[in-house]
XYZ file of C-alpha atoms in Angstrom:
669
model
C -40.025 -37.143 -74.067
C -38.859 -40.731 -73.909
C -41.554 -43.061 -72.501
C -40.117 -46.248 -71.111
C -41.853 -49.548 -70.453
C -41.778 -48.651 -66.768
C -44.041 -45.655 -67.454
C -46.707 -47.782 -69.097
C -46.486 -50.230 -66.188
C -46.832 -47.339 -63.782
C -49.982 -46.050 -65.509
C -51.485 -49.555 -65.624
C -50.721 -50.240 -61.956
C -52.141 -46.858 -60.941
C -55.408 -47.471 -62.811
C -55.833 -50.966 -61.357
C -55.061 -49.672 -57.873
C -57.595 -46.860 -58.152
C -60.328 -49.207 -59.406
C -59.524 -51.709 -56.663
C -59.649 -48.987 -54.022
C -63.065 -47.797 -55.224
C -64.399 -51.376 -55.138
C -63.084 -52.014 -51.639
C -64.453 -48.688 -50.396
C -67.891 -49.503 -51.790
C -67.970 -52.950 -50.217
C -66.402 -52.165 -46.830
C -66.456 -48.509 -45.934
C -65.412 -49.289 -42.361
C -62.236 -51.075 -43.368
C -58.872 -49.548 -44.239
C -56.898 -51.109 -47.108
C -53.159 -50.522 -47.353
C -51.619 -50.931 -50.789
C -47.867 -51.022 -51.315
C -46.551 -50.157 -54.774
C -43.069 -50.895 -56.027
C -40.974 -47.835 -56.780
C -41.023 -46.873 -60.463
C -38.064 -44.877 -61.806
C -38.722 -42.794 -64.908
C -35.533 -42.129 -66.873
C -34.963 -39.166 -69.156
C -31.562 -38.590 -70.712
C -31.129 -34.851 -70.308
C -27.579 -35.029 -71.727
C -28.794 -36.418 -75.064
C -31.592 -33.860 -75.211
C -29.235 -30.919 -74.590
C -26.815 -32.187 -77.244
C -29.663 -32.346 -79.747
C -30.807 -28.760 -79.140
C -27.354 -27.245 -78.654
C -26.258 -24.656 -81.253
C -22.653 -25.809 -80.718
C -21.425 -29.341 -81.490
C -21.149 -31.366 -78.273
C -19.463 -34.717 -77.652
C -19.920 -36.361 -74.260
C -18.722 -39.422 -72.384
C -20.331 -40.022 -69.034
C -21.413 -42.555 -66.431
C -20.950 -46.178 -67.361
C -19.263 -45.356 -70.681
C -16.270 -43.787 -68.923
C -15.796 -46.803 -66.670
C -15.929 -49.234 -69.599
C -13.424 -47.505 -71.873
C -9.800 -48.658 -71.673
C -8.757 -45.334 -70.152
C -6.643 -44.430 -67.159
C -6.999 -40.647 -67.322
C -8.931 -37.890 -69.088
C -6.472 -37.756 -71.992
C -7.098 -41.423 -72.818
C -10.867 -40.836 -72.907
C -10.680 -37.737 -75.123
C -9.032 -39.814 -77.864
C -12.516 -41.146 -78.685
C -13.833 -37.709 -79.694
C -13.738 -36.742 -83.376
C -11.561 -33.833 -84.488
C -9.124 -34.314 -81.595
C -5.395 -34.979 -81.855
C -3.755 -36.047 -78.622
C -0.046 -35.283 -78.390
C 1.256 -38.208 -76.348
C 4.944 -38.798 -75.629
C 4.341 -42.371 -74.519
C 3.778 -44.422 -71.396
C 1.720 -43.974 -68.257
C 3.708 -40.905 -67.229
C 3.972 -39.237 -70.632
C 2.808 -35.633 -70.859
C -0.482 -35.442 -72.790
C -1.915 -32.325 -74.424
C -4.797 -31.947 -76.835
C -5.185 -30.168 -80.194
C -8.738 -29.610 -81.460
C -9.560 -28.721 -85.059
C -5.887 -27.984 -85.801
C -5.788 -24.760 -83.762
C -3.189 -25.770 -81.180
C -3.605 -26.711 -77.556
C -3.572 -23.087 -76.321
C -6.910 -22.476 -78.080
C -8.679 -25.097 -75.935
C -10.032 -24.146 -72.540
C -10.207 -26.924 -69.934
C -12.757 -26.474 -67.135
C -13.011 -28.504 -63.962
C -16.385 -28.212 -62.218
C -17.044 -24.936 -64.023
C -13.687 -23.250 -63.289
C -10.947 -23.021 -65.877
C -7.652 -24.851 -65.412
C -4.849 -22.519 -66.420
C -1.154 -22.499 -67.173
C 0.067 -18.966 -67.805
C 3.606 -20.252 -68.396
C 2.972 -22.240 -71.583
C -0.814 -22.218 -72.037
C -1.078 -26.022 -72.021
C -2.948 -28.292 -69.612
C -1.513 -31.768 -69.049
C -4.675 -33.898 -69.215
C -2.763 -36.916 -67.914
C -2.945 -35.343 -64.420
C -6.723 -35.805 -64.182
C -7.877 -39.308 -63.392
C -11.135 -40.909 -64.508
C -11.583 -42.552 -61.102
C -13.181 -39.331 -59.823
C -14.795 -38.196 -63.080
C -18.522 -38.274 -63.758
C -18.571 -36.662 -67.208
C -16.166 -35.446 -69.906
C -17.559 -33.144 -72.611
C -16.096 -31.390 -75.634
C -17.741 -28.232 -76.973
C -16.700 -26.831 -80.339
C -17.153 -23.076 -80.256
C -18.489 -22.637 -76.742
C -20.878 -24.033 -74.179
C -24.209 -22.203 -74.351
C -25.489 -22.470 -70.761
C -25.880 -18.998 -69.248
C -24.546 -20.023 -65.832
C -20.986 -20.089 -67.226
C -18.199 -17.644 -66.427
C -16.818 -15.107 -68.886
C -13.735 -17.328 -69.273
C -15.950 -19.910 -70.971
C -16.410 -17.531 -73.931
C -12.662 -16.878 -74.196
C -11.476 -19.987 -76.042
C -12.153 -21.490 -79.462
C -13.066 -24.901 -77.971
C -13.781 -26.127 -74.461
C -13.360 -29.356 -72.515
C -15.555 -29.671 -69.434
C -14.672 -32.109 -66.668
C -17.317 -32.871 -64.067
C -16.219 -34.680 -60.932
C -18.351 -37.260 -59.164
C -20.771 -35.964 -56.533
C -22.309 -37.813 -53.562
C -25.607 -39.539 -54.318
C -27.128 -41.273 -51.311
C -30.127 -43.565 -51.110
C -32.565 -42.590 -48.321
C -31.350 -45.219 -45.843
C -27.603 -44.620 -46.337
C -25.315 -42.096 -44.708
C -22.015 -43.002 -46.326
C -20.578 -44.793 -49.358
C -17.050 -45.959 -50.123
C -15.404 -47.043 -53.354
C -12.023 -48.795 -53.400
C -10.198 -49.676 -56.630
C -6.865 -51.341 -57.300
C -5.321 -51.508 -60.779
C -2.123 -53.200 -61.807
C -0.612 -54.346 -65.053
C 2.185 -53.977 -67.554
C 5.158 -51.625 -67.149
C 5.098 -51.970 -63.366
C 1.760 -50.207 -62.969
C 0.418 -49.937 -59.422
C -2.689 -47.741 -59.180
C -4.794 -47.813 -55.998
C -7.611 -45.274 -55.571
C -10.177 -44.564 -52.903
C -13.326 -42.452 -52.630
C -15.497 -41.837 -49.590
C -18.828 -39.978 -49.496
C -20.383 -38.929 -46.198
C -23.711 -37.262 -45.482
C -23.039 -34.700 -42.753
C -26.695 -33.647 -42.702
C -29.685 -33.531 -45.027
C -28.219 -30.361 -46.547
C -24.446 -30.982 -46.509
C -22.318 -33.831 -47.872
C -18.591 -34.398 -48.282
C -16.469 -36.411 -50.713
C -12.811 -37.417 -50.421
C -10.997 -38.985 -53.363
C -7.354 -40.105 -53.365
C -5.154 -41.952 -55.851
C -1.581 -43.072 -56.360
C -0.004 -44.007 -59.706
C 3.373 -45.711 -59.944
C 4.977 -47.273 -63.014
C 8.510 -47.981 -64.192
C 7.492 -47.287 -67.808
C 9.887 -49.892 -69.200
C 8.212 -51.174 -72.343
C 9.748 -52.788 -75.389
C 9.719 -51.161 -78.816
C 11.245 -51.830 -82.207
C 13.790 -49.390 -83.605
C 15.310 -49.043 -87.048
C 18.002 -46.597 -88.146
C 17.893 -47.588 -91.798
C 20.784 -50.042 -91.500
C 19.555 -52.489 -88.870
C 16.503 -53.254 -86.724
C 16.600 -53.906 -83.019
C 14.320 -54.282 -80.017
C 14.998 -51.881 -77.169
C 13.445 -51.036 -73.808
C 12.155 -47.522 -73.067
C 14.242 -45.937 -70.327
C 13.622 -43.038 -67.940
C 9.837 -43.208 -68.474
C 8.903 -43.867 -64.856
C 6.361 -41.915 -62.836
C 5.147 -41.681 -59.264
C 2.192 -39.398 -58.612
C -0.314 -38.690 -55.865
C -3.702 -37.000 -56.109
C -6.060 -35.938 -53.310
C -9.394 -34.152 -53.748
C -11.731 -33.058 -50.972
C -15.082 -31.449 -51.733
C -17.859 -30.137 -49.524
C -21.356 -29.836 -51.062
C -24.273 -27.860 -49.706
C -27.937 -27.609 -50.746
C -29.613 -25.321 -48.182
C -32.767 -25.159 -50.328
C -34.145 -25.990 -53.746
C -32.963 -22.576 -54.940
C -29.468 -22.540 -53.466
C -26.410 -24.771 -53.863
C -22.698 -24.444 -53.201
C -19.497 -26.469 -53.154
C -15.860 -25.959 -52.155
C -13.089 -28.164 -53.582
C -9.444 -28.634 -52.616
C -7.183 -30.375 -55.147
C -3.600 -31.576 -54.668
C -1.359 -33.295 -57.225
C 2.288 -34.225 -56.758
C 4.450 -36.140 -59.233
C 7.977 -37.024 -60.190
C 8.633 -38.464 -63.619
C 11.387 -39.154 -66.071
C 11.448 -37.512 -69.502
C 12.588 -40.288 -71.815
C 13.369 -38.036 -74.774
C 13.515 -38.751 -78.488
C 15.200 -41.869 -79.872
C 17.746 -40.401 -82.297
C 21.294 -41.249 -83.357
C 21.117 -44.662 -81.643
C 20.664 -43.007 -78.273
C 18.072 -44.755 -76.117
C 18.477 -43.233 -72.666
C 18.004 -39.724 -71.291
C 18.411 -38.397 -67.787
C 16.048 -35.402 -67.597
C 13.596 -35.322 -64.668
C 10.415 -33.330 -64.055
C 8.639 -32.572 -60.764
C 5.096 -31.144 -60.673
C 3.113 -29.967 -57.694
C -0.338 -28.422 -58.107
C -2.619 -27.119 -55.394
C -5.842 -25.225 -55.809
C -8.954 -24.434 -53.862
C -12.067 -23.360 -55.722
C -15.707 -22.828 -54.922
C -19.089 -22.053 -56.411
C -22.301 -20.539 -55.024
C -25.594 -20.557 -56.992
C -28.799 -18.869 -55.910
C -32.154 -18.595 -57.667
C -33.539 -15.310 -56.328
C -36.900 -15.675 -58.090
C -38.373 -17.098 -61.273
C -36.685 -14.380 -63.343
C -33.239 -13.925 -61.789
C -30.359 -16.082 -60.549
C -26.690 -15.452 -59.932
C -23.513 -17.536 -59.631
C -20.273 -16.669 -57.832
C -17.063 -18.639 -58.397
C -13.570 -18.233 -57.024
C -10.200 -19.962 -57.139
C -6.676 -19.777 -55.788
C -4.009 -21.941 -57.476
C -0.365 -22.501 -56.567
C 1.818 -24.573 -58.936
C 5.475 -25.573 -58.702
C 7.506 -27.117 -61.530
C 11.103 -28.280 -61.441
C 13.077 -29.427 -64.505
C 16.542 -30.970 -64.156
C 18.812 -31.769 -67.100
C 22.163 -33.284 -66.010
C 23.349 -33.184 -69.633
C 23.617 -29.368 -69.540
C 26.359 -28.212 -67.148
C 27.479 -24.645 -66.444
C 29.615 -22.972 -63.791
C 26.594 -23.103 -61.466
C 26.220 -26.858 -61.978
C 23.653 -28.910 -63.876
C 20.601 -27.208 -65.357
C 17.983 -26.989 -62.604
C 15.074 -24.745 -63.618
C 12.343 -23.999 -61.095
C 9.043 -22.256 -61.781
C 6.350 -21.049 -59.415
C 2.935 -19.924 -60.667
C 0.143 -18.309 -58.670
C -3.361 -17.516 -59.798
C -6.184 -15.573 -58.148
C -9.584 -15.766 -59.825
C -13.151 -14.670 -59.166
C -16.266 -14.645 -61.313
C -19.777 -13.226 -60.974
C -22.607 -14.222 -63.326
C -26.023 -12.537 -63.351
C -28.823 -14.017 -65.474
C -32.234 -12.446 -66.012
C -35.244 -13.959 -67.787
C -36.883 -11.005 -69.558
C -39.484 -13.132 -71.309
C -40.323 -16.853 -71.187
C -38.252 -17.225 -74.380
C -35.548 -14.612 -73.690
C -32.682 -14.703 -71.185
C -29.776 -12.300 -70.775
C -26.564 -12.932 -68.878
C -23.685 -10.694 -67.825
C -20.561 -12.480 -66.586
C -17.512 -10.688 -65.164
C -14.202 -12.433 -64.409
C -11.118 -11.054 -62.674
C -7.851 -12.975 -62.770
C -4.271 -12.328 -61.728
C -1.417 -14.665 -62.716
C 2.228 -14.437 -61.683
C 5.314 -16.459 -62.597
C 8.591 -16.693 -60.704
C 11.613 -18.587 -62.028
C 15.292 -18.981 -61.275
C 16.222 -18.226 -64.897
C 18.960 -15.787 -65.860
C 17.579 -12.321 -66.703
C 14.000 -13.342 -65.956
C 11.310 -10.650 -66.064
C 9.019 -11.947 -63.252
C 5.778 -11.088 -65.068
C 2.341 -10.420 -63.617
C -0.815 -10.473 -65.745
C -4.146 -8.988 -64.682
C -7.127 -9.915 -66.863
C -10.689 -8.632 -66.743
C -13.272 -10.353 -68.926
C -16.895 -9.279 -69.360
C -19.283 -11.388 -71.416
C -22.758 -10.235 -72.403
C -24.855 -13.106 -73.759
C -28.466 -13.326 -74.864
C -30.428 -16.539 -75.421
C -33.628 -16.723 -77.461
C -35.198 -20.140 -76.999
C -38.353 -21.187 -78.820
C -39.720 -24.655 -79.409
C -38.160 -24.929 -82.877
C -35.567 -22.191 -82.817
C -32.680 -21.368 -80.474
C -30.108 -18.606 -80.940
C -27.363 -17.223 -78.700
C -25.597 -13.921 -79.284
C -22.593 -12.988 -77.183
C -19.793 -10.487 -77.097
C -16.692 -10.788 -74.919
C -14.666 -7.832 -73.716
C -11.084 -8.707 -72.753
C -8.790 -6.312 -70.925
C -5.228 -7.389 -70.130
C -2.629 -5.463 -68.176
C 0.964 -6.757 -67.936
C 3.689 -5.683 -65.540
C 7.208 -6.993 -64.927
C 9.796 -6.511 -62.209
C 12.643 -6.262 -64.717
C 13.114 -5.282 -68.367
C 10.156 -4.491 -70.647
C 6.597 -5.776 -70.466
C 4.173 -6.513 -73.265
C 1.642 -3.867 -74.199
C -1.761 -3.738 -72.535
C -4.664 -5.065 -74.567
C -8.375 -4.382 -75.028
C -10.436 -6.464 -77.486
C -14.082 -7.223 -78.261
C -14.891 -10.611 -79.807
C -18.375 -11.770 -80.905
C -20.063 -15.112 -81.453
C -23.397 -16.208 -82.924
C -24.862 -19.699 -82.464
C -28.130 -21.013 -83.941
C -30.121 -24.261 -83.681
C -33.254 -24.830 -85.800
C -35.875 -27.557 -86.066
C -36.864 -27.258 -89.771
C -39.626 -29.895 -89.777
C -42.524 -30.793 -87.542
C -40.655 -33.916 -86.431
C -38.333 -32.967 -83.551
C -35.868 -35.784 -84.318
C -33.963 -33.681 -86.883
C -32.313 -30.335 -86.156
C -29.796 -28.043 -87.887
C -27.147 -25.901 -86.220
C -24.573 -23.277 -87.158
C -22.183 -20.932 -85.416
C -19.627 -18.214 -86.038
C -16.993 -17.414 -83.423
C -14.133 -14.935 -83.360
C -11.651 -15.248 -80.515
C -7.923 -15.054 -79.740
C -5.405 -16.470 -77.330
C -2.875 -14.326 -75.503
C 0.851 -15.063 -75.867
C 2.036 -17.131 -72.921
C 4.671 -16.017 -70.428
C 7.160 -18.294 -72.199
C 6.332 -16.662 -75.549
C 6.896 -13.195 -74.122
C 9.574 -13.467 -71.461
C 11.626 -16.661 -71.797
C 15.279 -15.617 -71.646
C 16.830 -15.015 -75.106
C 13.693 -16.442 -76.754
C 10.685 -14.393 -75.645
C 9.417 -11.433 -77.645
C 7.395 -8.770 -75.816
C 6.146 -7.314 -79.128
C 4.018 -10.371 -79.941
C 0.388 -9.894 -80.933
C -2.381 -12.279 -79.872
C -3.055 -15.338 -82.039
C -6.510 -14.948 -83.608
C -8.951 -17.604 -84.764
C -12.221 -17.500 -86.692
C -14.596 -20.444 -87.035
C -17.646 -21.135 -89.169
C -19.567 -24.359 -88.561
C -22.690 -25.939 -90.109
C -24.066 -29.151 -88.666
C -27.017 -31.432 -88.109
C -28.305 -33.645 -85.341
C -30.676 -36.583 -85.685
C -31.965 -38.599 -82.722
C -34.448 -41.444 -82.919
C -35.733 -43.134 -79.790
C -37.842 -46.236 -79.367
C -38.773 -48.148 -76.265
C -35.685 -50.402 -76.390
C -33.343 -48.554 -78.719
C -31.685 -45.212 -79.374
C -29.946 -43.944 -82.532
C -28.053 -40.681 -83.002
C -26.195 -38.972 -85.860
C -24.098 -35.825 -85.430
C -22.357 -34.253 -88.452
C -20.558 -30.943 -88.992
C -18.585 -29.183 -91.705
C -16.413 -26.275 -90.685
C -13.775 -23.766 -91.695
C -11.140 -22.331 -89.365
C -8.698 -19.478 -89.922
C -5.816 -18.940 -87.499
C -3.852 -15.735 -88.106
C -0.814 -14.129 -86.489
C 0.206 -17.634 -85.458
C 3.041 -17.534 -82.952
C 6.014 -19.573 -84.148
C 9.628 -20.017 -83.039
C 12.244 -19.102 -85.650
C 16.075 -19.241 -85.504
C 17.831 -16.045 -84.447
C 21.467 -15.106 -84.815
C 22.428 -18.768 -84.355
C 20.716 -22.126 -83.944
C 21.009 -21.924 -80.163
C 19.018 -18.700 -79.900
C 15.510 -18.706 -81.276
C 12.838 -16.038 -80.983
C 9.047 -15.970 -81.108
C 7.315 -14.131 -83.989
C 3.810 -13.673 -85.413
C 4.454 -15.282 -88.792
C 2.006 -18.079 -89.320
C -1.418 -18.435 -90.918
C -3.307 -21.742 -90.987
C -6.543 -22.561 -92.822
C -8.463 -25.698 -91.902
C -11.393 -27.266 -93.727
C -12.957 -30.179 -91.908
C -15.792 -32.665 -91.606
C -16.798 -34.503 -88.424
C -19.321 -37.336 -88.192
C -20.458 -39.199 -85.098
C -22.831 -42.170 -84.840
C -24.198 -43.749 -81.693
C -26.684 -46.566 -81.241
C -27.980 -48.407 -78.190
C -30.182 -51.488 -78.405
C -31.635 -53.473 -75.518
C -32.347 -57.126 -76.332
C -34.788 -58.670 -73.896
C -34.176 -57.717 -70.281
C -30.585 -58.806 -69.694
C -28.741 -57.892 -72.909
C -27.861 -54.436 -74.221
C -25.352 -53.301 -76.855
C -23.978 -49.801 -77.499
C -21.916 -48.827 -80.520
C -20.171 -45.519 -81.282
C -18.298 -44.449 -84.426
C -16.510 -41.106 -84.919
C -14.747 -39.886 -88.063
C -12.903 -36.649 -88.857
C -11.445 -35.217 -92.049
C -9.110 -32.239 -91.575
C -7.271 -30.402 -94.312
C -5.140 -28.014 -92.271
C -2.659 -26.218 -94.500
C -0.009 -23.559 -94.140
C -1.543 -20.395 -95.640
C 1.294 -18.032 -94.699
C 1.980 -15.676 -97.644
C 5.406 -16.291 -99.151
C 5.986 -19.455 -97.106
C 8.148 -22.192 -98.625
C 5.567 -24.718 -97.413
C 2.474 -22.835 -98.604
C -0.385 -25.306 -99.103
C 1.288 -28.137 -97.160
C -0.494 -29.979 -94.346
C 0.719 -28.682 -90.976
C 2.752 -31.054 -88.748
C 1.086 -34.004 -87.004
C -2.374 -33.302 -88.438
C -3.788 -36.340 -90.306
C -6.275 -35.932 -93.110
C -8.300 -38.866 -91.776
C -8.829 -40.059 -88.227
C -11.519 -41.890 -86.313
C -12.543 -44.255 -83.570
C -15.063 -47.032 -82.988
C -16.387 -48.512 -79.761
C -18.632 -51.513 -79.146
C -19.872 -52.272 -75.632
C -22.064 -55.211 -74.687
C -23.562 -56.303 -71.370
C -25.257 -59.541 -70.316
C -26.418 -59.578 -66.718
C -23.246 -59.196 -64.646
C -20.854 -59.507 -67.619
C -19.542 -56.638 -69.759
C -17.413 -56.923 -72.886
C -15.952 -53.855 -74.590
C -13.985 -53.270 -77.793
C -12.440 -50.022 -79.035
C -10.498 -49.026 -82.139
C -8.564 -45.803 -82.805
C -7.143 -44.786 -86.190
C -4.840 -41.901 -87.143
C -3.963 -41.439 -90.813
C -0.736 -40.429 -92.506
C 0.924 -37.236 -91.268
C 4.118 -35.212 -91.518
C 6.458 -34.370 -88.655
C 7.585 -31.028 -90.116
C 5.985 -28.227 -92.124
C 7.496 -29.536 -95.388
C 5.417 -32.417 -96.771
C 8.386 -34.404 -98.066
C 9.260 -38.085 -97.855
C 11.744 -37.723 -94.986
C 9.045 -36.119 -92.811
C 6.343 -38.661 -93.644
C 4.729 -40.576 -90.760
C 2.789 -43.746 -91.438
C -0.808 -44.237 -90.250
C -1.310 -46.074 -86.977
C -4.186 -47.823 -85.283
C -4.843 -49.752 -82.087
C -7.401 -52.351 -80.986
C -8.307 -52.611 -77.302
C -10.407 -55.179 -75.436
C -11.764 -55.279 -71.903
C -14.115 -57.477 -69.871
C -15.775 -56.925 -66.493
C -17.711 -59.176 -64.149
C -19.678 -57.944 -61.134
C -20.746 -60.153 -58.245
C -21.888 -59.751 -54.657
C -19.315 -59.934 -51.871
C -20.421 -59.417 -48.263
C -23.677 -57.923 -49.556
C -21.861 -55.317 -51.647
C -20.885 -55.253 -55.351
C -17.386 -56.234 -56.391
C -16.126 -55.850 -59.956
C -13.258 -57.720 -61.604
C -11.850 -56.324 -64.837
C -9.185 -57.242 -67.357
C -7.927 -55.133 -70.279
C -5.751 -55.896 -73.275
C -4.552 -52.697 -74.936
C -3.027 -52.580 -78.410
C -4.072 -56.188 -78.949
C -2.075 -56.679 -82.161
C 1.109 -55.083 -80.755
C 1.105 -52.190 -83.236
C 4.398 -50.269 -83.243
C 3.780 -46.565 -83.725
C 4.728 -43.013 -82.717
C 2.260 -40.256 -81.944
C 5.213 -37.849 -81.875
C 8.144 -38.785 -84.118
C 10.955 -40.659 -82.325
C 8.829 -41.092 -79.195
C 7.773 -44.762 -79.453
C 4.470 -45.785 -77.868
C 3.903 -48.995 -75.888
C 3.008 -52.213 -77.660
C 0.614 -54.805 -76.263
C -0.109 -54.303 -72.571
C -2.408 -55.669 -69.883
C -4.278 -54.146 -66.985
C -6.267 -55.758 -64.177
C -8.851 -54.021 -62.002
C -10.489 -54.884 -58.707
C -13.259 -52.574 -57.499
C -15.341 -52.830 -54.324
C -18.205 -50.562 -53.308
C -19.389 -50.280 -49.735
């Protein structure tokens, strides 16, 4: 347990007060003495403690760290985790997906307040849709999260990203709080956001959060075709989006809690396309509309048993227009409509003080409608049951789990994929080998798969209903070291791992280059090392400094038998990558620096000179100043991103912005 200076002061004050009270009572028994003590807050970082004892590697950004990073959305923040490759097509409105440990984005589950975000159409979640203005914590779990209050879906992916939204937190004398932020900057950015918390009663509170993002996306970049160099302006990279979230929280008792959330997102954006053959402008447009309502109910029945119920209904619309493709019906105008119904029940029983068992059952139905020619109109019903057992001793923690997955597919036209039933196990261990609790070892094994998406199976002329699931196996060995003093904290996290992905789903040419098909052809083997360092030091009372460094080495090679590229590094995966962050605060001033590095990569499976991509790196700076305005805090912030105007592509031929600026004004009421 971390003892702060405040604790020692509390003990000292308590002793003095008691002695003084005894003396006064002895001298004047007929008098009444009233003593007023200042409130003492004892702080214990439960997040750091859980990371240290977790059998699975955990990386977390929360609280003040999220607000101080030069990040506009969740995707920007996740860049600072080790072992993560963010596929970014550039600009504020660029679609952003994540690839963890070289497995592909479909192997990463993204959870928002405990419920999984899904996309049955392509299996990818656009993290650029989720703003940090309403985010309290972002966590990455390799393997799986080990808390037994999680749904069966949480066991069903190779890696997990957990997003936790902000919740109302009122001081005793307050009934409401408001937070207004306005951001503006380069590329025509206009980004106002608003949050309002209201205490309806002692047991019920509500939160409303809204945001608008608008940007023209016109940034300069340098282009070379081998014969000449030029400076051009990115076109058709604009975006206008709106987000509204409303959540109702209830705490009827110490043993019961619930919340219901409604989420709405609406956007229109341009798809700027690749810069090839001296062509700088594209005309494709994309519309997204997402709506979901989800809820959670937790109840502690007694000291040995609690249960959790979760549910969700999601309705998503996507429209893609490409004026460059014209048929007898007119320009290409594809429209997709997804629906999802989901419910989950988790029962957890404590059999012994050191032994807990959980049974989680999830039921999910997903449908996809589209205006495509010869579309199948698929419906997928999934039932997942996860049985997990936790053994937790002072120096030893192990979790055993097995997931049963049952999938039934039906279509309105043509043929459907076969039904599926699979069992997949996982074992996770954390050990304290020495008497000193600062050092712990961890290891895990996990076997899991991802289902082919609706696009993989049913996309006209491309889909293949005979596809098998894409399997992955992971082995991980790691260590955690945490050292805490009164005014400092130091942490080291390190892991070595091996990943095998088999029956990888790839697109291959068919009868001609205009008709491709999906096949289970690939096999990828990844050997990696991840290291994370974090240190916080408090100098005197007004100065504190926090530094974080993350490094990842990933050798992810094509291991497909008979492949022409056998042994080559797979596309867009660097051998070396990392990030560094330094944050300092002096009274009302904050100064932050961040650095991100991605090593050399290849844009295609063949590791040849024409596919080679140079390393890239960016330096970012930001400064904040907080002062009192009408008895409430106001914060002014300025950011300089890509300070040295580095020209680079995350995805080949999709140039990223150079140096840019952002200004923030925040007022809390």
